[in-house]
Amino acid sequence: MDFLKMMKQAKQMQEQMGSLQEAFSEIETEGTSGGGLVTIKIAGKGEIRSLKIDPSLFKEDDVEILEDLIIAAHNEARIKAEAMMQEKTQELMGGLGLPAGMKLPF
């Protein structure tokens, strides 16, 4: 492969990755726990955008359970966001002729 061609591809990939990261920050995913009692929406980078808690969970004795459900919902939403980002990255990398399974450092 020609060195100049490789450099052009690297520059192109860098620009596309910047665009992808920007778009990723706008992605919103949702996670639920407790059979839908807790729902959380996060941005692609993990910031919480909304949190909904079923009123039945507002009992003094259930605070620890509620905390665990919020964490579980957040983790589910974060995992979905990471999977979406990986899928988009694979699509981007597919056209560049890089070795299969090669991962980027982010």
PDB file of C-alpha atoms in Angstrom:
ATOM      1  CA  MET A   1       0.000   0.000   0.000  1.00  0.00           C
ATOM      2  CA  ASP A   2       1.222   3.481  -0.900  1.00  0.00           C
ATOM      3  CA  PHE A   3       2.322   5.607   2.112  1.00  0.00           C
ATOM      4  CA  LEU A   4       0.516   8.750   0.882  1.00  0.00           C
ATOM      5  CA  LYS A   5      -2.659   6.762   0.412  1.00  0.00           C
ATOM      6  CA  MET A   6      -2.339   5.429   3.969  1.00  0.00           C
ATOM      7  CA  MET A   7      -1.835   8.966   5.298  1.00  0.00           C
ATOM      8  CA  LYS A   8      -4.929  10.204   3.438  1.00  0.00           C
ATOM      9  CA  GLN A   9      -6.956   7.319   4.832  1.00  0.00           C
ATOM     10  CA  ALA A  10      -5.700   8.048   8.355  1.00  0.00           C
ATOM     11  CA  LYS A  11      -6.660  11.722   8.044  1.00  0.00           C
ATOM     12  CA  GLN A  12     -10.049  10.787   6.644  1.00  0.00           C
ATOM     13  CA  MET A  13     -10.596   8.301   9.460  1.00  0.00           C
ATOM     14  CA  GLN A  14      -9.613  10.916  12.049  1.00  0.00           C
ATOM     15  CA  GLU A  15     -12.172  13.360  10.636  1.00  0.00           C
ATOM     16  CA  GLN A  16     -14.867  10.692  10.540  1.00  0.00           C
ATOM     17  CA  MET A  17     -14.098   9.606  14.101  1.00  0.00           C
ATOM     18  CA  GLY A  18     -14.427  13.223  15.280  1.00  0.00           C
ATOM     19  CA  SER A  19     -17.830  13.424  13.620  1.00  0.00           C
ATOM     20  CA  LEU A  20     -18.808  10.071  15.082  1.00  0.00           C
ATOM     21  CA  GLN A  21     -17.819  11.102  18.603  1.00  0.00           C
ATOM     22  CA  GLU A  22     -19.817  14.307  18.251  1.00  0.00           C
ATOM     23  CA  ALA A  23     -22.845  12.363  17.024  1.00  0.00           C
ATOM     24  CA  PHE A  24     -22.366   9.834  19.827  1.00  0.00           C
ATOM     25  CA  SER A  25     -22.732  12.547  22.443  1.00  0.00           C
ATOM     26  CA  GLU A  26     -26.218  13.204  21.038  1.00  0.00           C
ATOM     27  CA  ILE A  27     -27.329   9.552  21.155  1.00  0.00           C
ATOM     28  CA  GLU A  28     -29.838   8.804  23.876  1.00  0.00           C
ATOM     29  CA  THR A  29     -30.428   5.337  25.325  1.00  0.00           C
ATOM     30  CA  GLU A  30     -32.812   4.075  27.943  1.00  0.00           C
ATOM     31  CA  GLY A  31     -32.333   1.528  30.679  1.00  0.00           C
ATOM     32  CA  THR A  32     -34.916   0.022  32.986  1.00  0.00           C
ATOM     33  CA  SER A  33     -34.835  -2.084  36.111  1.00  0.00           C
ATOM     34  CA  GLY A  34     -37.269  -3.610  38.538  1.00  0.00           C
ATOM     35  CA  GLY A  35     -39.639  -4.620  35.757  1.00  0.00           C
ATOM     36  CA  GLY A  36     -39.992  -1.016  34.612  1.00  0.00           C
ATOM     37  CA  LEU A  37     -40.238   0.557  38.062  1.00  0.00           C
ATOM     38  CA  VAL A  38     -37.126   2.640  37.343  1.00  0.00           C
ATOM     39  CA  THR A  39     -36.351   4.103  33.926  1.00  0.00           C
ATOM     40  CA  ILE A  40     -33.318   6.200  33.111  1.00  0.00           C
ATOM     41  CA  LYS A  41     -32.275   7.940  29.888  1.00  0.00           C
ATOM     42  CA  ILE A  42     -28.635   8.804  29.317  1.00  0.00           C
ATOM     43  CA  ALA A  43     -26.624  10.589  26.649  1.00  0.00           C
ATOM     44  CA  GLY A  44     -24.014   8.634  24.725  1.00  0.00           C
ATOM     45  CA  LYS A  45     -21.256   9.571  27.142  1.00  0.00           C
ATOM     46  CA  GLY A  46     -23.219   8.540  30.217  1.00  0.00           C
ATOM     47  CA  GLU A  47     -24.794  11.797  31.398  1.00  0.00           C
ATOM     48  CA  ILE A  48     -28.226  11.215  32.904  1.00  0.00           C
ATOM     49  CA  ARG A  49     -30.916  13.020  30.901  1.00  0.00           C
ATOM     50  CA  SER A  50     -34.008  11.807  32.731  1.00  0.00           C
ATOM     51  CA  LEU A  51     -35.019   9.550  35.587  1.00  0.00           C
ATOM     52  CA  LYS A  52     -38.489   8.128  36.238  1.00  0.00           C
ATOM     53  CA  ILE A  53     -39.349   6.239  39.401  1.00  0.00           C
ATOM     54  CA  ASP A  54     -42.659   4.486  39.965  1.00  0.00           C
ATOM     55  CA  PRO A  55     -44.364   6.064  43.003  1.00  0.00           C
ATOM     56  CA  SER A  56     -44.840   2.642  44.580  1.00  0.00           C
ATOM     57  CA  LEU A  57     -41.118   2.662  45.406  1.00  0.00           C
ATOM     58  CA  PHE A  58     -41.343   5.711  47.665  1.00  0.00           C
ATOM     59  CA  LYS A  59     -41.392   3.857  50.938  1.00  0.00           C
ATOM     60  CA  GLU A  60     -38.874   4.583  53.630  1.00  0.00           C
ATOM     61  CA  ASP A  61     -37.939   0.924  54.014  1.00  0.00           C
ATOM     62  CA  ASP A  62     -37.223   0.543  50.287  1.00  0.00           C
ATOM     63  CA  VAL A  63     -34.554   3.244  49.860  1.00  0.00           C
ATOM     64  CA  GLU A  64     -31.712   0.756  49.402  1.00  0.00           C
ATOM     65  CA  ILE A  65     -33.710  -1.214  46.821  1.00  0.00           C
ATOM     66  CA  LEU A  66     -34.495   2.022  44.963  1.00  0.00           C
ATOM     67  CA  GLU A  67     -30.827   3.007  44.912  1.00  0.00           C
ATOM     68  CA  ASP A  68     -29.882  -0.398  43.484  1.00  0.00           C
ATOM     69  CA  LEU A  69     -32.585  -0.151  40.816  1.00  0.00           C
ATOM     70  CA  ILE A  70     -31.366   3.292  39.721  1.00  0.00           C
ATOM     71  CA  ILE A  71     -27.810   2.002  39.395  1.00  0.00           C
ATOM     72  CA  ALA A  72     -29.005  -1.044  37.436  1.00  0.00           C
ATOM     73  CA  ALA A  73     -31.056   1.098  35.039  1.00  0.00           C
ATOM     74  CA  HIS A  74     -28.127   3.460  34.477  1.00  0.00           C
ATOM     75  CA  ASN A  75     -25.762   0.571  33.791  1.00  0.00           C
ATOM     76  CA  GLU A  76     -28.172  -0.956  31.264  1.00  0.00           C
ATOM     77  CA  ALA A  77     -28.501   2.359  29.414  1.00  0.00           C
ATOM     78  CA  ARG A  78     -24.702   2.855  29.428  1.00  0.00           C
ATOM     79  CA  ILE A  79     -24.106  -0.637  28.019  1.00  0.00           C
ATOM     80  CA  LYS A  80     -26.598   0.063  25.225  1.00  0.00           C
ATOM     81  CA  ALA A  81     -24.853   3.356  24.419  1.00  0.00           C
ATOM     82  CA  GLU A  82     -21.445   1.654  24.295  1.00  0.00           C
ATOM     83  CA  ALA A  83     -22.817  -1.064  22.000  1.00  0.00           C
ATOM     84  CA  MET A  84     -24.263   1.564  19.661  1.00  0.00           C
ATOM     85  CA  MET A  85     -20.931   3.381  19.549  1.00  0.00           C
ATOM     86  CA  GLN A  86     -19.046   0.179  18.820  1.00  0.00           C
ATOM     87  CA  GLU A  87     -21.477  -0.689  16.018  1.00  0.00           C
ATOM     88  CA  LYS A  88     -21.071   2.760  14.432  1.00  0.00           C
ATOM     89  CA  THR A  89     -17.292   2.525  14.767  1.00  0.00           C
ATOM     90  CA  GLN A  90     -17.284  -0.887  13.057  1.00  0.00           C
ATOM     91  CA  GLU A  91     -19.329   0.555  10.187  1.00  0.00           C
ATOM     92  CA  LEU A  92     -16.841   3.390   9.821  1.00  0.00           C
ATOM     93  CA  MET A  93     -13.808   1.132  10.022  1.00  0.00           C
ATOM     94  CA  GLY A  94     -15.251  -1.386   7.545  1.00  0.00           C
ATOM     95  CA  GLY A  95     -14.531   0.824   4.558  1.00  0.00           C
ATOM     96  CA  LEU A  96     -10.924   1.525   5.493  1.00  0.00           C
ATOM     97  CA  GLY A  97      -9.491  -1.943   4.925  1.00  0.00           C
ATOM     98  CA  LEU A  98      -8.118  -2.332   8.440  1.00  0.00           C
ATOM     99  CA  PRO A  99      -7.569  -5.802   9.900  1.00  0.00           C
ATOM    100  CA  ALA A 100     -10.656  -7.515  11.320  1.00  0.00           C
ATOM    101  CA  GLY A 101     -11.086  -7.057  15.053  1.00  0.00           C
ATOM    102  CA  MET A 102      -8.859  -3.981  15.269  1.00  0.00           C
ATOM    103  CA  LYS A 103     -10.114  -1.675  18.030  1.00  0.00           C
ATOM    104  CA  LEU A 104      -9.533   2.017  18.407  1.00  0.00           C
ATOM    105  CA  PRO A 105      -8.179   3.436  21.669  1.00  0.00           C
ATOM    106  CA  PHE A 106     -11.350   5.041  23.014  1.00  0.00           C
TER     107      PHE A 106
END
